[in-house]
């Protein structure tokens, strides 16, 4: 057997791939890339905050009406211990609720994609669950399951399982039927097709659902706390408004935003770490189209 | 394999049954109440170690024929025989290759290549050893740890072919394996397969609409009519082996080519009438 010699070039070693050739691994280029990525959002936020601070000071707006960013920052620093305590409560609700959403969401997606009967039976209910205003269900949950952590966990789960189910179902269905046929000719049974093709193919979709899900899960926790709670950032906001502690309300909002962004970033980082093939493929395509 | 065949013939023993035999195979679909015949009483036989092409206009049912032989579809009428016996449970008995490479994007070239072995329960280490041994032949040495998207179209198709060979089946069914490649890459792949096949000792059925490909690679060519597909004629490719790609410019090749094209065009005109 003669070796095939159309392209005799050796395989690129790590760090010498196409990305390296285009200068991505050089420190200067890396720094420039990072700056390009982070500068615009940082700049626009800084500009907005500066404008806010200046306008509030110039107009002499009272603090209870609209505190300047500096006052919110002072509040964050001065009451950090109390805020941290409530943050942990809300974070626990989000984490527990999202874990439930993930388990239920993946389970439902697999059920829906595995049999037409289940799809017809379950999918409409999944969609219907999102048409009922969560704010209407939350007080009922309070009556049904109590005043503790559980109703918040349920609200978080209810609000964030939906994008997980919908995306994962799309992912499980995204498999090329010819690919399934190929596996069958190689002797694969239904379970093997599911495990070796459908599940890996659905993971990028699942992560899309997770990213949307974590972002809205924080909203779920806050709604749960508004309706009835004794702690947590949502409860803190409800307590602070009638006392005109507006800076504290804003401090809670800042923390909730940071929490949402951090959870989203965590999901994105996990996706990159777990699906390297997906990211390199996307980057390669982006480079080809430039 | 062909030498074994000839010894059997020389010693006067009972002739070996053909590796693949298709008898009066018909297939029709019913779509929205409309009856659509795709194959009409197709019969053919492929001896062990033979390279046979099936050529015909698009839509003549040649891919359906291959799907039926592979066991992915059942015929409406007729039988498929493997080694002389009716093969009702034939899914997995032959290795099948599609026009699309169908490589799993999350698997390296090596892990894609061993998919068939893996599904049969061969240990990862042993599967990798068998694949590694074939990488140079398939022009993939040094690329085994790359993901498919990093490879060229030709390399991806060779990786898919490596996976097909590593299914370790005596019969390979190739459905327009180079159909999606550009003309130059396709010619290179044909020349490569020509050299490779003789050392593989496999029986190959190739479905194609490329006249040069069919003539260069095959021992015999079945010509199909437009839908519903029937075998119009069978052409023996009398070109001596071993063949080289340069054969495509020879006079003998040109004559065979003219004959085959005339046959195909006649089919085309009949369809238009």
Coordinates of C-alpha atoms in Angstrom, one line a residue:
Chain A
X1 CA 0.0 0.0 0.0
X2 CA 1.4 3.3 -1.0
X3 CA 0.8 6.1 1.3
X4 CA -1.5 8.9 0.1
X5 CA 0.5 12.0 -0.8
X6 CA -1.8 14.8 -1.8
X7 CA -1.0 17.0 1.1
X8 CA 2.3 16.0 2.7
X9 CA 2.3 18.7 5.3
X10 CA 2.5 17.3 8.9
X11 CA -0.2 17.9 11.4
X12 CA 0.0 21.2 13.1
X13 CA 1.4 20.9 16.6
X14 CA -0.4 22.5 19.5
X15 CA 0.1 26.2 19.3
X16 CA 0.9 26.1 15.7
X17 CA -2.6 25.6 14.3
X18 CA -4.4 28.1 12.0
X19 CA -5.1 30.3 15.0
X20 CA -1.4 30.6 15.9
X21 CA -0.5 31.4 12.3
X22 CA -2.9 34.3 12.4
X23 CA -1.2 35.7 15.5
X24 CA -3.8 34.9 18.1
X25 CA -1.3 33.4 20.5
X26 CA 1.0 36.3 20.5
X27 CA 0.8 38.3 23.8
X28 CA 0.3 41.7 22.1
X29 CA -2.4 40.4 19.8
X30 CA -4.0 38.7 22.8
X31 CA -4.1 41.9 24.8
X32 CA -5.5 43.8 21.8
X33 CA -8.2 41.1 21.4
X34 CA -9.2 41.3 25.1
X35 CA -9.3 45.1 25.0
X36 CA -11.4 45.0 21.9
X37 CA -13.8 42.6 23.7
X38 CA -14.0 44.4 27.0
X39 CA -13.5 48.1 26.1
X40 CA -16.9 48.8 24.5
X41 CA -19.1 47.5 27.3
X42 CA -16.9 49.1 30.0
X43 CA -16.8 52.4 28.2
X44 CA -20.5 52.6 27.7
X45 CA -21.2 51.7 31.3
X46 CA -18.7 54.3 32.6
X47 CA -20.2 56.9 30.3
X48 CA -23.7 56.2 31.5
X49 CA -22.7 56.3 35.2
X50 CA -20.7 59.5 34.7
X51 CA -23.7 61.1 33.1
X52 CA -26.1 59.9 35.8
X53 CA -23.8 61.2 38.6
X54 CA -23.4 64.6 36.9
X55 CA -27.1 65.1 36.2
X56 CA -28.2 64.1 39.7
X57 CA -25.7 66.5 41.2
X58 CA -26.4 69.4 38.9
X59 CA -30.2 69.1 39.3
X60 CA -29.9 68.5 43.1
X61 CA -32.2 65.5 42.9
X62 CA -33.0 64.2 46.4
X63 CA -31.3 60.9 47.3
X64 CA -34.6 59.1 48.1
X65 CA -35.8 59.9 44.6
X66 CA -32.7 59.0 42.6
X67 CA -29.4 58.4 44.4
X68 CA -26.2 59.0 42.4
X69 CA -24.0 56.0 41.5
X70 CA -21.5 57.1 44.2
X71 CA -24.2 56.9 46.9
X72 CA -25.1 53.4 45.7
X73 CA -21.5 52.4 45.8
X74 CA -21.2 53.8 49.3
X75 CA -24.2 51.7 50.3
X76 CA -22.7 48.6 48.8
X77 CA -19.5 49.1 50.8
X78 CA -21.0 50.2 54.1
X79 CA -23.6 47.4 54.3
X80 CA -21.7 44.7 52.6
X81 CA -22.1 42.1 55.4
X82 CA -25.9 42.4 55.5
X83 CA -26.0 42.5 51.6
X84 CA -23.8 39.4 51.4
X85 CA -26.1 37.5 53.7
X86 CA -29.1 38.2 51.6
X87 CA -27.1 37.5 48.4
X88 CA -26.3 34.0 49.7
X89 CA -30.0 33.3 50.3
X90 CA -31.0 34.4 46.8
X91 CA -28.1 32.5 45.3
X92 CA -29.1 29.3 47.1
X93 CA -32.7 29.7 45.7
X94 CA -31.3 30.3 42.2
X95 CA -28.9 27.3 42.4
X96 CA -31.5 24.9 43.8
X97 CA -34.2 26.1 41.4
X98 CA -31.9 25.9 38.4
X99 CA -30.7 22.4 39.3
X100 CA -34.4 21.3 39.4
X101 CA -35.0 23.1 36.0
X102 CA -32.0 21.3 34.5
X103 CA -33.0 17.9 35.6
X104 CA -36.7 18.3 34.7
X105 CA -35.8 20.1 31.5
X106 CA -33.4 17.4 30.2
X107 CA -35.8 14.7 31.3
X108 CA -38.7 16.2 29.5
X109 CA -36.7 17.0 26.4
X110 CA -35.6 13.3 26.1
X111 CA -39.2 12.2 26.7
X112 CA -40.6 14.6 24.1
X113 CA -38.0 13.6 21.4
X114 CA -38.2 9.9 22.1
X115 CA -41.9 9.3 21.2
X116 CA -44.5 11.1 19.1
X117 CA -47.2 10.2 21.7
X118 CA -45.2 11.9 24.5
X119 CA -44.5 14.9 22.3
X120 CA -48.2 15.4 21.6
X121 CA -49.0 14.9 25.3
X122 CA -46.3 16.8 27.0
X123 CA -45.1 19.6 24.7
X124 CA -48.4 21.6 24.7
X125 CA -48.3 21.5 28.5
X126 CA -44.7 22.7 28.6
X127 CA -45.6 25.7 26.4
X128 CA -48.8 26.3 28.4
X129 CA -46.8 26.5 31.6
X130 CA -45.1 29.7 30.2
X131 CA -48.4 31.4 29.4
X132 CA -49.6 31.4 33.0
X133 CA -48.1 34.6 34.6
X134 CA -45.6 33.4 37.2
X135 CA -46.6 36.3 39.4
X136 CA -50.1 34.8 39.7
X137 CA -48.8 31.3 40.6
X138 CA -46.2 32.5 43.2
X139 CA -48.8 33.4 45.9
X140 CA -50.6 30.1 45.4
X141 CA -47.3 28.2 45.9
X142 CA -47.0 30.0 49.2
X143 CA -50.3 28.6 50.3
X144 CA -49.6 25.1 48.9
X145 CA -46.0 24.5 50.0
X146 CA -45.2 27.0 52.7
X147 CA -43.2 30.1 53.5
X148 CA -39.7 28.6 53.3
X149 CA -37.2 28.1 50.5
X150 CA -39.4 25.7 48.5
X151 CA -41.8 28.1 46.7
X152 CA -38.8 30.2 45.5
X153 CA -37.1 27.1 44.2
X154 CA -40.2 26.1 42.4
X155 CA -40.7 29.6 40.8
X156 CA -37.0 29.6 39.7
X157 CA -37.5 26.1 38.2
X158 CA -40.7 27.0 36.5
X159 CA -39.3 30.1 34.8
X160 CA -35.9 28.6 33.7
X161 CA -36.8 25.0 32.6
X162 CA -38.6 26.2 29.5
X163 CA -35.6 27.4 27.4
X164 CA -33.8 24.3 28.5
X165 CA -36.6 22.0 27.2
X166 CA -37.2 23.8 24.0
X167 CA -33.5 24.0 23.0
X168 CA -32.7 20.5 24.0
X169 CA -35.6 19.1 22.0
X170 CA -34.3 21.0 19.0
X171 CA -30.9 19.6 19.6
X172 CA -32.0 16.0 19.9
X173 CA -33.9 16.5 16.6
X174 CA -31.0 18.2 14.8
X175 CA -29.3 14.9 13.9
X176 CA -29.1 14.2 10.2
X177 CA -31.2 11.1 9.5
X178 CA -28.4 9.9 7.2
X179 CA -26.1 9.9 10.2
X180 CA -28.6 7.7 12.1
X181 CA -28.7 5.4 9.1
X182 CA -24.9 5.2 8.9
X183 CA -24.8 4.1 12.6
X184 CA -27.4 1.5 11.9
X185 CA -25.3 0.0 9.1
X186 CA -22.4 -0.1 11.6
X187 CA -24.6 -2.2 13.9
X188 CA -25.8 0.4 16.3
X189 CA -29.1 0.0 18.2
X190 CA -31.4 2.7 19.2
X191 CA -29.7 3.3 22.5
X192 CA -26.3 3.6 20.9
X193 CA -27.6 6.1 18.3
X194 CA -29.0 8.1 21.2
X195 CA -25.9 8.0 23.3
X196 CA -23.3 8.4 20.6
X197 CA -25.0 10.8 18.3
X198 CA -28.1 12.4 19.6
X199 CA -26.8 13.4 23.0
X200 CA -23.5 14.9 21.9
X201 CA -25.3 16.7 19.0
X202 CA -27.8 18.2 21.4
X203 CA -25.2 19.6 23.8
X204 CA -24.6 23.0 22.1
X205 CA -28.3 23.5 22.0
X206 CA -28.6 22.5 25.7
X207 CA -26.0 25.1 26.6
X208 CA -28.0 27.8 24.7
X209 CA -30.9 26.8 26.8
X210 CA -28.8 26.9 30.0
X211 CA -27.5 30.4 29.2
X212 CA -31.0 31.8 28.7
X213 CA -32.2 29.8 31.7
X214 CA -29.6 31.1 34.2
X215 CA -30.2 34.6 33.1
X216 CA -33.9 34.4 33.9
X217 CA -33.5 32.3 37.0
X218 CA -32.5 35.3 39.0
X219 CA -35.7 37.0 38.0
X220 CA -37.6 33.9 39.3
X221 CA -35.9 34.1 42.7
X222 CA -36.7 37.8 43.1
X223 CA -40.4 37.2 42.2
X224 CA -40.5 34.4 44.7
X225 CA -39.2 36.6 47.4
X226 CA -41.5 39.6 46.6
X227 CA -44.5 37.4 47.1
X228 CA -43.5 36.2 50.5
X229 CA -40.1 35.8 52.2
X230 CA -38.2 36.9 55.3
X231 CA -34.8 37.2 53.6
X232 CA -33.0 37.5 50.3
X233 CA -32.3 40.4 47.9
X234 CA -35.8 40.5 46.6
X235 CA -37.2 40.7 50.1
X236 CA -34.7 43.5 50.9
X237 CA -35.9 45.5 47.9
X238 CA -39.5 45.2 49.0
X239 CA -38.6 46.3 52.5
X240 CA -36.5 49.2 51.4
X241 CA -39.0 50.9 49.0
X242 CA -41.6 52.0 51.6
X243 CA -38.7 53.4 53.7
X244 CA -37.4 55.4 50.8
X245 CA -34.0 53.6 51.1
X246 CA -33.6 54.0 47.4
X247 CA -29.8 53.5 47.4
X248 CA -30.3 50.1 49.0
X249 CA -32.8 49.1 46.3
X250 CA -30.3 50.0 43.7
X251 CA -27.5 48.2 45.6
X252 CA -29.7 45.0 45.5
X253 CA -30.3 45.5 41.8
X254 CA -26.6 45.9 41.1
X255 CA -25.9 42.6 43.0
X256 CA -28.6 40.8 41.1
X257 CA -27.3 42.0 37.8
X258 CA -23.8 40.9 38.7
X259 CA -25.2 37.5 39.8
X260 CA -27.0 37.1 36.5
X261 CA -23.9 38.1 34.4
X262 CA -21.6 35.8 36.5
X263 CA -24.0 32.8 36.1
X264 CA -24.2 33.4 32.4
X265 CA -20.4 33.7 32.1
X266 CA -20.0 30.5 34.2
X267 CA -22.3 28.7 31.8
X268 CA -20.4 30.0 28.8
X269 CA -17.1 29.0 30.3
X270 CA -18.4 25.5 31.0
X271 CA -19.6 25.3 27.4
X272 CA -16.2 26.2 26.1
X273 CA -14.5 23.7 28.3
X274 CA -16.8 20.8 27.6
X275 CA -17.4 21.4 23.9
X276 CA -14.0 22.3 22.4
X277 CA -15.0 20.9 19.0
X278 CA -17.9 23.2 18.8
X279 CA -15.9 26.3 19.5
X280 CA -13.0 25.5 17.3
X281 CA -15.5 24.7 14.5
X282 CA -17.2 28.0 15.0
X283 CA -14.0 30.0 15.1
X284 CA -12.7 28.2 12.0
X285 CA -15.9 29.1 10.1
X286 CA -15.6 32.7 11.3
X287 CA -12.0 32.9 10.0
X288 CA -13.0 31.4 6.7
X289 CA -15.7 33.9 6.1
X290 CA -13.4 36.9 6.8
Chain B
X1 CA -9.6 -13.0 -3.2
X2 CA -9.7 -13.1 -6.9
X3 CA -6.9 -15.6 -7.1
X4 CA -8.9 -17.8 -4.7
X5 CA -11.8 -17.5 -7.1
X6 CA -9.7 -18.6 -10.1
X7 CA -8.3 -21.6 -8.3
X8 CA -11.8 -22.8 -7.6
X9 CA -12.7 -22.4 -11.2
X10 CA -9.5 -24.2 -12.4
X11 CA -10.0 -27.2 -10.1
X12 CA -13.5 -27.6 -11.5
X13 CA -15.2 -27.4 -8.1
X14 CA -18.7 -26.1 -7.7
X15 CA -18.6 -22.3 -8.5
X16 CA -18.7 -20.1 -5.4
X17 CA -22.1 -18.3 -5.1
X18 CA -21.8 -14.6 -5.8
X19 CA -21.0 -12.4 -2.8
X20 CA -24.1 -10.3 -3.6
X21 CA -27.1 -11.2 -5.6
X22 CA -30.2 -9.1 -6.2
X23 CA -33.2 -10.8 -7.7
X24 CA -36.1 -9.0 -9.4
X25 CA -36.0 -6.2 -6.8
X26 CA -38.8 -3.7 -7.0
X27 CA -39.5 -0.8 -4.7
X28 CA -42.3 1.7 -4.8
X29 CA -43.4 4.4 -2.4
X30 CA -46.8 5.8 -1.8
X31 CA -46.7 9.5 -1.0
X32 CA -49.9 11.4 -0.4
X33 CA -51.9 8.7 -2.2
X34 CA -49.7 8.8 -5.2
X35 CA -48.0 5.5 -6.2
X36 CA -44.4 6.1 -7.1
X37 CA -42.4 3.2 -8.5
X38 CA -38.7 3.7 -8.0
X39 CA -37.1 0.3 -8.9
X40 CA -38.6 -2.2 -11.3
X41 CA -37.4 -5.8 -11.2
X42 CA -33.7 -5.1 -10.9
X43 CA -31.4 -8.1 -10.9
X44 CA -27.6 -8.2 -10.6
X45 CA -24.9 -10.3 -9.2
X46 CA -21.5 -9.3 -7.8
X47 CA -18.8 -11.9 -7.4
X48 CA -16.5 -11.9 -4.4
X49 CA -13.6 -9.5 -4.9
X50 CA -15.3 -7.8 -7.8
X51 CA -15.6 -4.0 -8.2
X52 CA -19.0 -3.2 -9.8
X53 CA -20.5 0.2 -10.5
X54 CA -24.1 1.1 -10.9
X55 CA -24.6 4.2 -13.1
X56 CA -27.7 6.0 -14.1
X57 CA -29.4 9.4 -14.3
X58 CA -30.3 11.0 -11.0
X59 CA -33.5 9.8 -9.6
X60 CA -33.2 6.4 -11.2
X61 CA -33.3 4.7 -7.7
X62 CA -29.7 3.7 -7.5
X63 CA -29.3 5.0 -4.0
X64 CA -32.5 3.2 -3.0
X65 CA -31.0 0.0 -4.4
X66 CA -27.9 0.5 -2.2
X67 CA -30.1 1.3 0.8
X68 CA -32.0 -1.9 0.2
X69 CA -28.8 -4.0 -0.1
X70 CA -27.5 -2.3 3.1
X71 CA -30.7 -3.3 4.9
X72 CA -31.8 0.3 5.6
X73 CA -34.9 -0.3 3.5
X74 CA -37.0 -3.3 2.5
X75 CA -37.9 -4.0 -1.1
X76 CA -41.6 -4.1 -2.1
X77 CA -40.7 -7.3 -4.1
X78 CA -37.7 -9.4 -4.7
X79 CA -34.8 -10.7 -2.6
X80 CA -31.3 -9.8 -1.7
X81 CA -28.9 -12.8 -1.3
X82 CA -25.5 -12.6 0.4
X83 CA -23.2 -15.5 -0.3
X84 CA -26.0 -17.3 -2.0
X85 CA -28.4 -17.2 1.0
X86 CA -31.5 -14.9 1.3
X87 CA -30.4 -12.2 3.7
X88 CA -33.4 -10.9 5.5
X89 CA -31.5 -9.6 8.5
X90 CA -28.7 -8.0 6.6
X91 CA -28.4 -4.6 8.4
X92 CA -24.7 -4.4 9.4
X93 CA -23.6 -7.2 7.1
X94 CA -22.0 -4.7 4.7
X95 CA -20.2 -1.4 5.2
X96 CA -21.9 1.6 3.8
X97 CA -20.5 5.0 2.7
X98 CA -22.6 8.0 1.9
X99 CA -21.9 11.0 -0.4
X100 CA -21.8 13.1 2.8
X101 CA -18.8 12.3 5.0
X102 CA -21.1 12.0 8.1
X103 CA -18.2 12.3 10.4
X104 CA -19.2 13.1 14.0
X105 CA -17.9 16.7 14.6
X106 CA -17.1 16.1 18.3
X107 CA -14.9 13.1 17.5
X108 CA -11.3 13.2 16.3
X109 CA -10.5 11.6 13.0
X110 CA -9.2 8.6 14.8
X111 CA -12.3 8.2 17.0
X112 CA -14.5 8.6 14.0
X113 CA -12.6 5.9 12.1
X114 CA -13.0 3.4 14.9
X115 CA -16.8 3.9 15.3
X116 CA -17.7 0.6 13.7
X117 CA -15.2 -1.3 15.9
X118 CA -16.4 0.6 19.0
X119 CA -20.0 -0.3 18.3
X120 CA -19.0 -4.0 18.0
X121 CA -17.3 -3.9 21.4
X122 CA -13.7 -3.9 20.3
X123 CA -11.5 -2.3 23.0
X124 CA -10.5 1.3 22.4
X125 CA -6.9 0.4 22.5
X126 CA -7.2 -2.4 19.9
X127 CA -9.5 -0.3 17.7
X128 CA -7.0 2.6 17.7
X129 CA -4.1 0.2 16.9
X130 CA -6.0 -1.1 13.8
X131 CA -6.8 2.4 12.7
X132 CA -3.3 3.8 13.3
X133 CA -1.9 1.1 11.0
X134 CA -4.1 2.4 8.1
X135 CA -3.6 6.1 8.6
X136 CA -0.7 6.6 6.2
X137 CA -2.5 4.7 3.4
X138 CA -5.5 7.0 3.8
X139 CA -3.3 10.1 3.8
X140 CA -4.3 10.9 7.4
X141 CA -1.1 10.3 9.3
X142 CA -0.5 13.2 11.6
X143 CA -4.1 14.3 11.4
X144 CA -5.6 11.6 13.6
X145 CA -6.2 13.9 16.5
X146 CA -7.8 16.7 14.5
X147 CA -11.5 17.4 14.5
X148 CA -13.2 16.8 11.1
X149 CA -13.9 20.5 10.5
X150 CA -10.1 21.2 10.4
X151 CA -9.7 18.9 7.4
X152 CA -10.2 19.5 3.6
X153 CA -13.2 17.9 1.8
X154 CA -11.0 15.2 0.3
X155 CA -9.4 14.3 3.7
X156 CA -12.8 14.1 5.3
X157 CA -14.0 11.8 2.6
X158 CA -10.9 9.6 3.1
X159 CA -11.6 9.6 6.9
X160 CA -15.1 8.4 6.1
X161 CA -13.7 5.8 3.8
X162 CA -11.3 4.6 6.5
X163 CA -14.3 4.3 8.9
X164 CA -16.1 2.2 6.2
X165 CA -13.0 -0.1 5.7
X166 CA -12.6 -0.4 9.5
X167 CA -16.2 -1.7 9.7
X168 CA -14.3 -4.8 8.6
X169 CA -17.0 -6.1 6.3
X170 CA -16.2 -8.0 3.1
X171 CA -18.8 -6.0 1.1
X172 CA -18.5 -2.2 0.7
X173 CA -21.4 -0.2 -0.6
X174 CA -20.3 3.3 -1.8
X175 CA -23.1 5.8 -2.6
X176 CA -21.4 8.5 -4.8
X177 CA -18.6 8.7 -2.3
X178 CA -16.8 11.5 -4.2
X179 CA -19.9 13.2 -5.5
X180 CA -19.6 16.2 -3.2
X181 CA -15.9 16.9 -4.1
X182 CA -14.6 19.3 -6.7
X183 CA -13.4 17.7 -10.0
X184 CA -9.7 17.9 -9.2
X185 CA -10.0 16.4 -5.7
X186 CA -12.4 13.8 -7.1
X187 CA -9.9 12.7 -9.7
X188 CA -7.2 12.4 -7.0
X189 CA -9.5 10.3 -4.9
X190 CA -10.3 8.0 -7.8
X191 CA -6.6 7.5 -8.6
X192 CA -6.0 6.7 -4.9
X193 CA -8.9 4.3 -4.6
X194 CA -7.8 2.5 -7.7
X195 CA -4.4 1.8 -6.1
X196 CA -5.9 1.0 -2.7
X197 CA -8.7 -1.4 -3.8
X198 CA -6.3 -4.0 -5.0
X199 CA -4.7 -4.4 -1.6
X200 CA -8.0 -4.2 0.3
X201 CA -9.4 -7.5 -1.1
X202 CA -13.0 -6.3 -0.7
X203 CA -16.1 -6.6 -2.8
X204 CA -17.2 -3.1 -3.8
X205 CA -20.5 -1.8 -5.2
X206 CA -20.2 1.8 -6.3
X207 CA -23.2 3.9 -7.1
X208 CA -22.2 6.9 -9.3
X209 CA -23.2 9.2 -12.1
X210 CA -19.6 9.8 -13.1
X211 CA -18.8 7.9 -16.3
X212 CA -15.0 8.2 -15.9
X213 CA -15.2 7.0 -12.3
X214 CA -17.3 4.0 -13.2
X215 CA -15.0 2.9 -16.1
X216 CA -11.7 3.6 -14.3
X217 CA -12.5 1.6 -11.2
X218 CA -14.9 -1.1 -12.1
X219 CA -14.8 -4.6 -13.5
X220 CA -18.3 -4.3 -14.7
X221 CA -20.9 -1.4 -14.9
X222 CA -24.6 -1.8 -14.6
X223 CA -26.5 0.9 -16.6
X224 CA -29.9 1.9 -15.1
X225 CA -32.8 3.5 -16.9
X226 CA -34.6 6.6 -15.6
X227 CA -37.3 6.0 -13.0
X228 CA -38.6 3.5 -12.4
X229 CA -35.0 2.2 -12.5
X230 CA -34.4 -1.0 -14.4
X231 CA -31.1 -2.5 -15.5
X232 CA -30.9 -1.6 -19.1
X233 CA -27.5 -3.2 -19.8
X234 CA -24.4 -4.5 -18.3
X235 CA -21.0 -3.4 -19.6
X236 CA -17.8 -5.4 -19.0
X237 CA -14.9 -3.0 -18.6
X238 CA -12.2 -4.9 -20.5
X239 CA -9.4 -2.6 -19.6
X240 CA -6.5 -4.6 -18.1
X241 CA -5.4 -4.3 -14.5
X242 CA -3.5 -2.9 -12.7
X243 CA -4.8 0.3 -14.0
X244 CA -3.5 3.8 -13.6
X245 CA -5.3 7.1 -13.8
X246 CA -3.5 7.9 -17.1
X247 CA -5.7 5.2 -18.6
X248 CA -8.5 7.8 -18.8
X249 CA -6.7 9.5 -21.7
X250 CA -6.2 6.2 -23.7
X251 CA -8.0 5.3 -26.9
X252 CA -9.6 2.2 -25.4
X253 CA -11.0 4.2 -22.5
X254 CA -12.3 6.9 -24.9
X255 CA -14.2 4.2 -26.9
X256 CA -15.7 2.7 -23.7
X257 CA -16.6 6.1 -22.5
X258 CA -18.3 7.0 -25.8
X259 CA -20.3 3.8 -25.7
X260 CA -21.4 4.3 -22.1
X261 CA -22.3 8.0 -22.6
X262 CA -24.4 7.1 -25.7
X263 CA -26.2 4.5 -23.6
X264 CA -26.9 7.1 -20.8
X265 CA -27.9 9.8 -23.2
X266 CA -30.3 7.5 -25.0
X267 CA -31.9 6.9 -21.6
X268 CA -32.1 10.6 -21.0
X269 CA -33.8 11.3 -24.3
X270 CA -36.3 8.5 -23.7
X271 CA -37.2 10.2 -20.5
X272 CA -37.7 13.5 -22.2
X273 CA -40.0 12.1 -24.8

